[in-house]
XYZ file of C-alpha atoms in Angstrom:
267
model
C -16.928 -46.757 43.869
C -13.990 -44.202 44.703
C -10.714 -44.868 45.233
C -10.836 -43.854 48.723
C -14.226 -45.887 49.218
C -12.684 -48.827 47.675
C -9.391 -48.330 49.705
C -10.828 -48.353 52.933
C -13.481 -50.891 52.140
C -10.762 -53.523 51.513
C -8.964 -53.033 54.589
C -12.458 -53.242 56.646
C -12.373 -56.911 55.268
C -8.884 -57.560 56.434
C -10.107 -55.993 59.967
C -7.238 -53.404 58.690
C -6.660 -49.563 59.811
C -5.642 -47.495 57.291
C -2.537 -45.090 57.534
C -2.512 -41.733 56.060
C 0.439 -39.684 56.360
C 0.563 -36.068 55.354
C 3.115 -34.042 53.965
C 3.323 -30.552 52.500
C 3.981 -30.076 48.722
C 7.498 -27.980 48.021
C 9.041 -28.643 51.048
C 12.146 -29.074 50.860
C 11.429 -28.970 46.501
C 8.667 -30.658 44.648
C 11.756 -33.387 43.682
C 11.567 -34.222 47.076
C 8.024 -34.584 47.248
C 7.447 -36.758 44.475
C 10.241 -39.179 46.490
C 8.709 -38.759 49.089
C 5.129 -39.729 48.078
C 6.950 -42.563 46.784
C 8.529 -43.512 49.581
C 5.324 -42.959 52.226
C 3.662 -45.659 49.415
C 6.045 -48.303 49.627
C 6.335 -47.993 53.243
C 2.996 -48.526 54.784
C 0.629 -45.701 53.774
C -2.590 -46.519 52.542
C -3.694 -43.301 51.402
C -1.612 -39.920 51.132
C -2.562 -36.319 51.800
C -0.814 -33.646 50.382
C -0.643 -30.481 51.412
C -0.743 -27.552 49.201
C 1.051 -24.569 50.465
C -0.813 -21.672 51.375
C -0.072 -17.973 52.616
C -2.692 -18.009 55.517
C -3.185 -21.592 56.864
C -5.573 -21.151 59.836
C -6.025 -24.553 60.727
C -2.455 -25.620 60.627
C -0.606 -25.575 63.819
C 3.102 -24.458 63.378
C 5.430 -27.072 61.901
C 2.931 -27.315 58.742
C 2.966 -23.530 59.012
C 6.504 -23.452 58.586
C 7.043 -26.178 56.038
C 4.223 -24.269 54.006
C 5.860 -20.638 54.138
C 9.139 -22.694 53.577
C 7.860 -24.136 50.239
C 6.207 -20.641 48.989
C 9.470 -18.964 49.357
C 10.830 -21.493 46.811
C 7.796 -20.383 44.757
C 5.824 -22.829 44.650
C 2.515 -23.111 43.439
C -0.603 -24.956 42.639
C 0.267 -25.857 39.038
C 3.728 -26.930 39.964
C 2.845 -29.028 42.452
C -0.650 -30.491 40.058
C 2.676 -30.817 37.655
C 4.321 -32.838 39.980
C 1.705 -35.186 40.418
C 0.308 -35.159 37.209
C 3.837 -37.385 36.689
C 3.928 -39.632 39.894
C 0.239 -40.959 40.436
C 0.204 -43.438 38.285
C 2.914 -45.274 40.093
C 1.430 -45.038 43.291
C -1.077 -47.384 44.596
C -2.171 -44.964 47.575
C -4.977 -42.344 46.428
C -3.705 -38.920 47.358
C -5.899 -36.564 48.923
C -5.355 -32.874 48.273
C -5.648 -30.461 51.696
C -6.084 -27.070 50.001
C -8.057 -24.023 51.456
C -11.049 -22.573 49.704
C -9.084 -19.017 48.054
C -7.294 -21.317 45.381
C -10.553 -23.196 44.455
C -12.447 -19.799 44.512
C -9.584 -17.997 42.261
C -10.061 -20.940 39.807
C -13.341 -21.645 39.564
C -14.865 -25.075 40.970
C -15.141 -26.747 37.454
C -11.644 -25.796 36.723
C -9.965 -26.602 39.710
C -11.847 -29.866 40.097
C -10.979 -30.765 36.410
C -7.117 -29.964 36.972
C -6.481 -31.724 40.044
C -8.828 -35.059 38.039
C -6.297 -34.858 35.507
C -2.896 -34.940 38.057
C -4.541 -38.420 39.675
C -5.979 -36.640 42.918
C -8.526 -38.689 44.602
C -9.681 -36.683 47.420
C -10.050 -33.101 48.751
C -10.275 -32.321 52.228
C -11.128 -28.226 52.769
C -10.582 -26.970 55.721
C -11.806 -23.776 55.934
C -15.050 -24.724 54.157
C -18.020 -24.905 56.206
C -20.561 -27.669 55.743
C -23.800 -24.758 54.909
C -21.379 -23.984 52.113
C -19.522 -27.300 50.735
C -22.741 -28.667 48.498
C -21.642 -26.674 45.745
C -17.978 -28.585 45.927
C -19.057 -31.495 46.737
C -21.585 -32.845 43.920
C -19.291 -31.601 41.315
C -16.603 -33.272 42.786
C -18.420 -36.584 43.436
C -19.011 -36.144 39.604
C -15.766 -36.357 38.645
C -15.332 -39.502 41.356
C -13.488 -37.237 44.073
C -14.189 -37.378 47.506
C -15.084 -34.035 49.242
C -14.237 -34.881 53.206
C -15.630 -32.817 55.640
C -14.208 -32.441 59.301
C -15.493 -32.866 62.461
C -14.576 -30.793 65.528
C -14.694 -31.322 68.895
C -16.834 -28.898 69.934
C -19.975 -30.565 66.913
C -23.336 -30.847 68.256
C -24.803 -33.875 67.492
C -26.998 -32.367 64.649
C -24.355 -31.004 63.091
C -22.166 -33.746 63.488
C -25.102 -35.838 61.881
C -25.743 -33.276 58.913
C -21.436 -33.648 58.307
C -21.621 -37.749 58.284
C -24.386 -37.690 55.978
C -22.930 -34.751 53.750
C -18.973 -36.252 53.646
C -17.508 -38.335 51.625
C -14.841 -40.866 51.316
C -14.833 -40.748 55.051
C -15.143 -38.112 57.706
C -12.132 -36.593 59.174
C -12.299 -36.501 62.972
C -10.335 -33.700 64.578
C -9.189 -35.065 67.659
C -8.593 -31.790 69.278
C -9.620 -27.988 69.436
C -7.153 -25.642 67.809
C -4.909 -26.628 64.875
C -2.961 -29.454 63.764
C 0.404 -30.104 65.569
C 2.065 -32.765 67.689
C 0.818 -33.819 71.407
C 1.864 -35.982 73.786
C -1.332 -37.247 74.729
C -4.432 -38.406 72.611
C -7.545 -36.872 74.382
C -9.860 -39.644 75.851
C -12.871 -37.893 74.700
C -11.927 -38.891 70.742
C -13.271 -42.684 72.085
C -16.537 -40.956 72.641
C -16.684 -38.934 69.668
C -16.057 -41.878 67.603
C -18.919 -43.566 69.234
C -20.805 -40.980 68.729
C -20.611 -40.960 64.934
C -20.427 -44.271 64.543
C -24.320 -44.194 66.129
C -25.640 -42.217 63.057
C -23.323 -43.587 59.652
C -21.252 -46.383 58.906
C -19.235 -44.260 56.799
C -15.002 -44.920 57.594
C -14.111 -42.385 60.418
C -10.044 -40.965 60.131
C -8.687 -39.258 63.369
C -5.975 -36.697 62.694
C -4.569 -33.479 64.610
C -2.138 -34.826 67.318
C -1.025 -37.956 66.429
C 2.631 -37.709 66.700
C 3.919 -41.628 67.657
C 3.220 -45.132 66.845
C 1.332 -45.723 70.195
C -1.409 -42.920 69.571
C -2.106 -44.145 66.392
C -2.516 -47.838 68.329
C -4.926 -45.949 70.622
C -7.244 -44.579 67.723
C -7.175 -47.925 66.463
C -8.353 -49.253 69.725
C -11.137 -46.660 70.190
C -12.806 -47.830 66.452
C -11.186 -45.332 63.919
C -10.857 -46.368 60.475
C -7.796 -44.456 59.740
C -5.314 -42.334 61.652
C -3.690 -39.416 60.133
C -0.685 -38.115 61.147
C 0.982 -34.644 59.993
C 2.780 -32.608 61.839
C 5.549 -35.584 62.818
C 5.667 -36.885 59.777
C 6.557 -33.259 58.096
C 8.858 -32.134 60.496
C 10.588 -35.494 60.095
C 10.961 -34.868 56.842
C 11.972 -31.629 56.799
C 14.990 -32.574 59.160
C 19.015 -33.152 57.998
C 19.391 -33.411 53.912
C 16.437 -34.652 51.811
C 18.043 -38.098 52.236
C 18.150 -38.394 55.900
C 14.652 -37.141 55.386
C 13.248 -39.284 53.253
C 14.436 -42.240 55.208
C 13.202 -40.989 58.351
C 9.736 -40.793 57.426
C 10.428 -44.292 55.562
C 11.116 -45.518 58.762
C 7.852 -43.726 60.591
C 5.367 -44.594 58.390
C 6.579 -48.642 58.861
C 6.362 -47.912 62.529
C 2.766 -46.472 62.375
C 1.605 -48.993 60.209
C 3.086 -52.098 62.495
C 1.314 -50.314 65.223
C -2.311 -49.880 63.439
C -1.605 -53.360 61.832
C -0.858 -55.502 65.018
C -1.906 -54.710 68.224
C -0.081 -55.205 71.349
């Protein structure tokens, strides 16, 4: 069993849903980072995704955008930020989940890439711009090595495809709760409840809902429709990114303990 697998099947027991924060690599510094994954741990997180910067993030809505171009101009890259990690994992008890596009996997090679980011402690990979009639040659090396390729559903799935993507993902599937890319809204959209229910009806696998979760109370709602985890982004980064690295750091301290109070006991 996976560390994701095994993470999420513990807090099924518990009648538990699981927090994942996200953050982007290099922003403000990699020194911050590693804090910062730190901090998300020992604050209410039960799994981490890191973002790894990236020139042309299509599925990123703009505050990841910025924090992204932000980190690049510092120069960061891939190896600094495997580096990074490579040092902190084994002190944290959340698995981190790398969100990377394709071109850096593709530059690489699949064995390569897979074998680096095995060696800095990562757990998962979710790949945006990879298509499902394209991820079986990531995803059986990767479950290989014991990493979990997740695969996202949209909106807009059919029901085969959304079918063909439960049975394909793994660790869990990734829900997008809304069409277009990830940011901060106001309002959950009702339909997620339905598209839950939906894939719920053809796997048992965990379901995470991410893309627009920007407050404690959304994350209460995905709870309430039957998601297994809710992932938040966009709030947590731009929190983050916010004052010094201090003020930072405690703000999303303070977030992720809201988020988790919220997911953990229902009003």
């Amino acid at each position: 069993m996976t560390a994701i697998s095994r993470c999420f099947e513990n807090l099924r027991r518990n009648q538990e849903c699981a927090l994942i924060p996200f953050i982007t690599a290099g922003d403000p510094d990699l020194e911050t980072t590693a804090k910062a994954l730190q901090v998300l741990d020992h604050s209410g997180a039960d799994i981490i995704e890191l973002g790894v910067p990236y020139s042309d993030p299509l599925a990123d809505g703009p505050v990841i955008q910025a924090a992204a171009t932000r980190a690049l101009e510092r120069g960061t890259t891939l190896e600094q930020v495997l580096e990074m990690l490579k040092g902190i994992s084994p002190s944290l008890r959340s698995p981190i989940i790398l969100f990377t596009y394709y071109n850096p996997i593709l530059h690489r090679g699949v064995d390569k890439f897979l074998g680096q980011i095995k060696d800095a402690g990562v757990a998962g990979l979710v790949v945006p711009d990879l298509p499902l009639e394209e991820s079986a040659g990531l995803i059986k090396p990767a479950a290989e090595m014991g990493i979990d390729l997740t695969l996202l559903v949209a909106p807009t799935s059919s029901p085969e495809r959304i079918e063909a993507i439960a049975r394909a993902s793994q660790g869990f599937i990734y829900l997008v709760s809304v069409t277009g890319v990830t940011g901060m809204r106001t309002q959950m959209q009702t339909r997620v409840g339905d598209l839950l229910q939906q894939i719920r009806n053809v796997t048992d696998k965990p379901i995470g809902v991410g893309f627009g979760i920007s407050e404690p109370e959304q994350a209460r709602q995905v709870k309430a429709w039957g998601a297994d985890a809710a992932i938040v982004g966009s709030a947590m980064v731009k929190r983050l990114a916010e004052g010094t690295p201090e003020q930072g750091l405690d703000a999303i301290a303070q977030f992720c303990k809201s988020l988790k109070t919220a997911i953990k006991n229902p009003s």
